[in-house]
Short mmCIF file of C-alpha atoms in Angstrom, two decimals:
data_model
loop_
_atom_site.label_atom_id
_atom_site.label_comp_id
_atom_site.label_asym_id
_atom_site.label_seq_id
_atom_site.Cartn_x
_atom_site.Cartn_y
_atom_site.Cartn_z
CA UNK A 23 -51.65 84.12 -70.75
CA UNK A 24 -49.13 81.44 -69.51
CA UNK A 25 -50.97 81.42 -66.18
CA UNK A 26 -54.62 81.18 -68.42
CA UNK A 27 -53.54 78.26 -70.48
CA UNK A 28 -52.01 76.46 -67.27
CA UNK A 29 -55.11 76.11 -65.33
CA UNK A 30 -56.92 75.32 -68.53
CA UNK A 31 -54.66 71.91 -69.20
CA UNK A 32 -55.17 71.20 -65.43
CA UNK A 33 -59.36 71.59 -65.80
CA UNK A 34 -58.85 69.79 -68.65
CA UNK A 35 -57.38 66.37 -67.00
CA UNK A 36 -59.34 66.93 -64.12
CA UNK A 37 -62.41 66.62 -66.26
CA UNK A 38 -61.17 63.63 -67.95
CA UNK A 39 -60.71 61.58 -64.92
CA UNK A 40 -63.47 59.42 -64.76
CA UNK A 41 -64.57 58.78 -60.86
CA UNK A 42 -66.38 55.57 -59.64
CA UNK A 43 -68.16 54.59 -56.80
CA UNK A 44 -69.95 51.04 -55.70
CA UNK A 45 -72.77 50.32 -53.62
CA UNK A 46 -72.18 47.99 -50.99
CA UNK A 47 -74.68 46.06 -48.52
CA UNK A 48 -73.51 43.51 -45.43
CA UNK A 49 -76.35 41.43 -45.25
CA UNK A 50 -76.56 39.28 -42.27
CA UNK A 51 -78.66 36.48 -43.96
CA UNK A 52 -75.82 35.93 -46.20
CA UNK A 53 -72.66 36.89 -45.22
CA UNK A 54 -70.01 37.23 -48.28
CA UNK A 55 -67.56 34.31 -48.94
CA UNK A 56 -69.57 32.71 -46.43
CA UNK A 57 -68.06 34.43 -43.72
CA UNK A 58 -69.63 33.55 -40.08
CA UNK A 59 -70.31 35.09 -37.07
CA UNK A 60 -69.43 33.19 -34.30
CA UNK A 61 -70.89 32.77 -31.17
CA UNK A 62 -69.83 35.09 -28.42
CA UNK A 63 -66.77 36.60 -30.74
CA UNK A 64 -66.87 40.09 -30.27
CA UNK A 65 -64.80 41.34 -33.38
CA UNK A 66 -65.10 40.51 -37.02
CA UNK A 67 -64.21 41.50 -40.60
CA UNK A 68 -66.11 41.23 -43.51
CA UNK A 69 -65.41 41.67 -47.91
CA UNK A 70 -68.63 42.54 -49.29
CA UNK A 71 -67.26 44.40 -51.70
CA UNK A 72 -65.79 42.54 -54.88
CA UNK A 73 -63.99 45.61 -56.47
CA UNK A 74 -62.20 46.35 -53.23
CA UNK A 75 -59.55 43.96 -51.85
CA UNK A 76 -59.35 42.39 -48.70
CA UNK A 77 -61.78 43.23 -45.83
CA UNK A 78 -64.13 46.23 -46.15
CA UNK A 79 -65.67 46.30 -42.86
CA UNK A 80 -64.68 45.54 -39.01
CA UNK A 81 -67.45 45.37 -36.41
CA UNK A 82 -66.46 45.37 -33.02
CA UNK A 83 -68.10 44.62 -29.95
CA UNK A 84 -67.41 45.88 -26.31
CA UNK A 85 -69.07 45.59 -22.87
CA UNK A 86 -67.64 48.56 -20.37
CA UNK A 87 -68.53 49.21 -16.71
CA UNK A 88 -69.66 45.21 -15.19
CA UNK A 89 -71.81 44.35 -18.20
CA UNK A 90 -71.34 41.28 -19.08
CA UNK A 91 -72.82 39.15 -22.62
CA UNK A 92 -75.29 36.53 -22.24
CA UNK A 93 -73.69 33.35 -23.01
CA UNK A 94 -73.19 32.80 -26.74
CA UNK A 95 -73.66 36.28 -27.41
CA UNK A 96 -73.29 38.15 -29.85
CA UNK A 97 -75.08 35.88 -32.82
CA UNK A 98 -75.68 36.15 -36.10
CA UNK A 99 -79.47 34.91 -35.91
CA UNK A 100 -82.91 34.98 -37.24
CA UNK A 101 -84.31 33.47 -34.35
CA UNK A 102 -82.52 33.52 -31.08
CA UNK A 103 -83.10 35.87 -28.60
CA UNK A 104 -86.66 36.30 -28.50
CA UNK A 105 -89.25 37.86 -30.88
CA UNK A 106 -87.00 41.02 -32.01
CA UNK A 107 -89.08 42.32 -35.33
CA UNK A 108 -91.18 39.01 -35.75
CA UNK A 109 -87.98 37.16 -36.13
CA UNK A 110 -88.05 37.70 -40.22
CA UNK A 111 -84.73 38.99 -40.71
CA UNK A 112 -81.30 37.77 -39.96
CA UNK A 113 -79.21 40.31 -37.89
CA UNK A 114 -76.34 40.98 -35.12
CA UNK A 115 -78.15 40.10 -31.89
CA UNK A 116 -76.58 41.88 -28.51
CA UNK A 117 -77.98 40.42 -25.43
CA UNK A 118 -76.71 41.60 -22.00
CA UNK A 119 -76.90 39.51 -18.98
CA UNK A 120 -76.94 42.29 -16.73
CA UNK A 121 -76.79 46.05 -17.10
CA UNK A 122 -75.08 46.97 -13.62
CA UNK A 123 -76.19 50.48 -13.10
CA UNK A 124 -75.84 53.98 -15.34
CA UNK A 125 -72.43 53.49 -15.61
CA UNK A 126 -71.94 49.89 -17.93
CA UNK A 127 -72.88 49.89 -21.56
CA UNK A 128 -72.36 47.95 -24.47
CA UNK A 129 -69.95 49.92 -27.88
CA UNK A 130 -70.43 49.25 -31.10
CA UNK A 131 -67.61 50.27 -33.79
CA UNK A 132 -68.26 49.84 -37.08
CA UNK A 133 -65.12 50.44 -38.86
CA UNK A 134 -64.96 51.16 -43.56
CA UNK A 135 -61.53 50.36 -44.43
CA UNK A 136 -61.16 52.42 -47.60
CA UNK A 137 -58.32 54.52 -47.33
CA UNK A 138 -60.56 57.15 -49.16
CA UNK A 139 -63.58 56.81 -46.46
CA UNK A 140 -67.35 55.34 -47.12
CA UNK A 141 -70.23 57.82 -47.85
CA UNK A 142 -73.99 57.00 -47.66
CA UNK A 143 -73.99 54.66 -44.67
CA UNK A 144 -77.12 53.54 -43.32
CA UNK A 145 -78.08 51.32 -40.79
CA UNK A 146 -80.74 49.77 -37.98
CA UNK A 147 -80.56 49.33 -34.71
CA UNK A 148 -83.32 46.82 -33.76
CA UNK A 149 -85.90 46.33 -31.14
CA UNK A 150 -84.51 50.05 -29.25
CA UNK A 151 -88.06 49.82 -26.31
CA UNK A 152 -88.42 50.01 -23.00
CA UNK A 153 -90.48 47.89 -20.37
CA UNK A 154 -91.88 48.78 -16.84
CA UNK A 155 -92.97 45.21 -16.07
CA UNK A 156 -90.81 42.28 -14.18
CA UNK A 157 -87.61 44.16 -16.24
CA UNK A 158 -88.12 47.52 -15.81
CA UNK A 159 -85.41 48.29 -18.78
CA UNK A 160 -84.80 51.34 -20.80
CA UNK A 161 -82.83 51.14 -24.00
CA UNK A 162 -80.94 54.06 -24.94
CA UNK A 163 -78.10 54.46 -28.21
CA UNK A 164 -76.28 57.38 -27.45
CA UNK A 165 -72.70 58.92 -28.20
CA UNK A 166 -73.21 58.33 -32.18
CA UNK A 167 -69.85 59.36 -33.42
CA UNK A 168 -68.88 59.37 -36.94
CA UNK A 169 -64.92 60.11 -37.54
CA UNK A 170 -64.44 61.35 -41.04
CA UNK A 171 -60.92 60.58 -43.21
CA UNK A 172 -58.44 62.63 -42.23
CA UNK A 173 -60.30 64.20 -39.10
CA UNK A 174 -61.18 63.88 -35.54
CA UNK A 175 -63.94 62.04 -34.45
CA UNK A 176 -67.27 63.40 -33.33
CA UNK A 177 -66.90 66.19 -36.24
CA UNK A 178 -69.75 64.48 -38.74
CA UNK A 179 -73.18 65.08 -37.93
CA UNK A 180 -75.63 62.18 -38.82
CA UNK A 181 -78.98 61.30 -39.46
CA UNK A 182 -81.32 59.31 -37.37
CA UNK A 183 -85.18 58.38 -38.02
CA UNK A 184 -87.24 56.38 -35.35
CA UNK A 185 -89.92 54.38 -36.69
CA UNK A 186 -92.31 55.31 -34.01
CA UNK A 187 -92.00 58.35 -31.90
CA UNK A 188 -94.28 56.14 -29.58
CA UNK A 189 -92.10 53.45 -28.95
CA UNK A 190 -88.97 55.69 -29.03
CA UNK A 191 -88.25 59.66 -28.21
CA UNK A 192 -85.54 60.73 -31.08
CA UNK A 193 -83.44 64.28 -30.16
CA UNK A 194 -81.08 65.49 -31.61
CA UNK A 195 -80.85 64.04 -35.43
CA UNK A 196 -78.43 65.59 -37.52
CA UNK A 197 -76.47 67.35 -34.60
CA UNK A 198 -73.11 65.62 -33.14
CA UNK A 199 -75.75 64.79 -29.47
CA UNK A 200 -78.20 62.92 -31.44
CA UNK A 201 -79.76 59.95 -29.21
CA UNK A 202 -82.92 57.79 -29.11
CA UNK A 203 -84.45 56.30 -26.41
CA UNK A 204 -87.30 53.61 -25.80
CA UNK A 205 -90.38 55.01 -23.67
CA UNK A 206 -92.08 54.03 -20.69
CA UNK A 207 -94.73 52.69 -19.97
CA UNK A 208 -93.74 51.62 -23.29
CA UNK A 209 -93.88 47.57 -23.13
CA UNK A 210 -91.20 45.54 -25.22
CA UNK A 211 -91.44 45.20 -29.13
CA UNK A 212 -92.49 42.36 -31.10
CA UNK A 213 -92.20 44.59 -34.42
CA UNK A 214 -90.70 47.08 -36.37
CA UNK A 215 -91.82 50.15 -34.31
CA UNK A 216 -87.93 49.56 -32.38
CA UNK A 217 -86.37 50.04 -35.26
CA UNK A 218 -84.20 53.31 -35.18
CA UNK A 219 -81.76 54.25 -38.28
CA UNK A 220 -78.74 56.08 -38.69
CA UNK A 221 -77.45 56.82 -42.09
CA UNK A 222 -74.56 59.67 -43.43
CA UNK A 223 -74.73 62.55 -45.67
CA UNK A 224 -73.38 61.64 -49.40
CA UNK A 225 -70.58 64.25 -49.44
CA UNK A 226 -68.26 63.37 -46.30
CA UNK A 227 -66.39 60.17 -46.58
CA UNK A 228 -66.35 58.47 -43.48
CA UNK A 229 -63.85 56.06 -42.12
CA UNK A 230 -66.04 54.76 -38.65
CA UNK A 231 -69.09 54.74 -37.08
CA UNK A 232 -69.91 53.95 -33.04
CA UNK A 233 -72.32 53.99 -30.81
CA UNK A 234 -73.45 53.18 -26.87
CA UNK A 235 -76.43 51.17 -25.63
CA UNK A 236 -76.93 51.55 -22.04
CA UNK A 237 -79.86 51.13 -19.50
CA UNK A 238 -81.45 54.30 -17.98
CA UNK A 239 -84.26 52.44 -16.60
CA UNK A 240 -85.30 51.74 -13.14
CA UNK A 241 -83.69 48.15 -13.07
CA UNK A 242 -81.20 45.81 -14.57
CA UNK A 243 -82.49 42.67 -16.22
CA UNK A 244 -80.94 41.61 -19.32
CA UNK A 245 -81.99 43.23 -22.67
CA UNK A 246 -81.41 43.11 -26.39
CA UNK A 247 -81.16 45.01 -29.14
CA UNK A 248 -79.73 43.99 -32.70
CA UNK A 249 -77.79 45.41 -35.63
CA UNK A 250 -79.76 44.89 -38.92
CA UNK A 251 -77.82 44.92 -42.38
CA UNK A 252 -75.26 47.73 -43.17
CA UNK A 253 -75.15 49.43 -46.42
CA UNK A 254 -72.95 51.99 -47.70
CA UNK A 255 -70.96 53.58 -50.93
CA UNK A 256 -67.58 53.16 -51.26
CA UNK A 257 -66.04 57.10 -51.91
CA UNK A 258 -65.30 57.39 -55.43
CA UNK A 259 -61.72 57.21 -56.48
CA UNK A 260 -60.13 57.42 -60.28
CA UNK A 261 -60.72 54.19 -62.72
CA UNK A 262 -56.36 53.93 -63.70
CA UNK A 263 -57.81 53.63 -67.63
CA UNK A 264 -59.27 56.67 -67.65
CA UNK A 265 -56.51 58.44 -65.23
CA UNK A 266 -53.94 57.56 -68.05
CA UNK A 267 -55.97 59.01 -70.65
CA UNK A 268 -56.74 62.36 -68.80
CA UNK A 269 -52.83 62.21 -68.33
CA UNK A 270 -51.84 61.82 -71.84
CA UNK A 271 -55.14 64.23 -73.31
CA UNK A 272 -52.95 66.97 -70.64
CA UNK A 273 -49.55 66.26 -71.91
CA UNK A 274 -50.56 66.46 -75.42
CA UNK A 275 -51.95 70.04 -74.80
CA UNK A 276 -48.95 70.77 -72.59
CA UNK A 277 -46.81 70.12 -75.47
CA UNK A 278 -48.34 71.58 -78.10
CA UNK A 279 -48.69 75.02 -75.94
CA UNK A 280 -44.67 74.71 -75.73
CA UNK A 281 -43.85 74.12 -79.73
CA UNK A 282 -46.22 77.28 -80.26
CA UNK A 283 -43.74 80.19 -78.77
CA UNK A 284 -40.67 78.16 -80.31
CA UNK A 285 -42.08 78.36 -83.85
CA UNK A 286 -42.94 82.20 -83.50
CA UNK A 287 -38.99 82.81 -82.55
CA UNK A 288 -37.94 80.93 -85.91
CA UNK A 289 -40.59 82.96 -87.83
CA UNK A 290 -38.96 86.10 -86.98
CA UNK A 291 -35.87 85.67 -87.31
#
């Protein structure tokens, strides 16, 4: 009975405790606090979220292997770097000034800092194409890796949807290999048929997301690609209001539960 009564109070508070969650978007055309990008940096934090101090998000650039950045790159632009999807939407713009062989690449780490780990993220990767003219490029985004809070990375299968199985062959969604890659004879993108998304499941908080562009194409030329806006739910945590209550709702039934056998004993003798 003790044992009964016990796990009841416990059900009890854990019911009470009211959880809450916000939706959160880093949107490139407007950039919170009005935060910047600049030119050529290659790291950067960002508070999009109002009910969360400090910075939510870190985004961090890397070029491994002899690639190098074009000069002033990366931007936050709606307009440099050539005519990635029509130019109508501001975004993270990544343009290489070589891709040496197989072996460089470009990493992208897009860090959640919420102790408690982000659910629900989705994203673009823009203008992912190929070319077999004067370039001769291949884009590929490959080792996706989503590290989950409190485990190791590469454990968190995601999801990814290509906007044109034309422009871009898609294996491997919702396994840890997933990868997308732009076709040849394929010729570069002036639209949305690049676009390739990745977004997490709504039931494993997630603490980072990265990814690798490289160039599996016959030559080196520079390329782009871009990161469009990043949206996400923070994991829900307990409001402290309704914590207390659920706390004080148990420890009224906790004590009540305790007069009961004391007022028996009296009644008897």
């Amino acid at each position: 009975m003790q044992n009964f009564i016990r796990t009841l109070l416990i059900v009890t508070a854990l019911k009470a405790l009211t959880m809450t969650s916000s939706a959160v978007v880093l949107d490139w055309s407007s950039l919170p606090g009005g935060a910047t990008w600049a030119s050529g940096s290659l790291s950067n934090s960002f508070d999009p979220d109002a009910t969360n101090a400090g910075n939510d998000i870190t985004i961090a650039v890397q070029a491994n292997g002899g690639v190098a950045f074009s000069a002033g790159y990366p931007v936050n632009s709606s307009t440099v770097g050539g005519t990635i999807a029509n130019n109508d939407a501001s975004s993270l713009r990544l343009r290489t000034a070589t891709m040496i062989d197989t072996n460089g690449s470009v990493s992208v780490t897009i860090t959640f800092n919420y102790a408690q780990g982000v659910n629900n993220v989705s994203f673009s990767i823009l203008d992912v194409d190929a070319s077999t003219g004067d370039s001769g490029y291949v884009d590929r985004i490959s080792s996706i890796t989503a590290t989950p809070v409190g485990g190791p990375a590469n454990s968190v299968a995601l999801t990814g949807v290509n906007a044109s199985s034309t422009v871009t062959t898609l294996t491997g969604s919702g396994t840890l290999g997933m990868e997308v890659q732009g076709n040849l004879p394929a010729s570069g993108v002036t639209d949305h048929t690049g676009d390739f998304t990745i977004s997490s499941d709504a039931t494993t908080p997630i603490t980072s997301i990265t990814f690798t562009w490289n160039n599996p194409g016959p030559q080196f030329d520079p390329q782009i690609i871009a990161l469009g806006n990043i949206s996400f739910t923070a994991a829900p945590v307990p409001e402290i209001g309704s914590s207390l209550g659920a706390l004080a709702t148990c420890g009224g039934l906790f004590a009540a539960w305790r007069r009961r056998p004391a007022r028996r004993d009296l009644a008897v003798a």
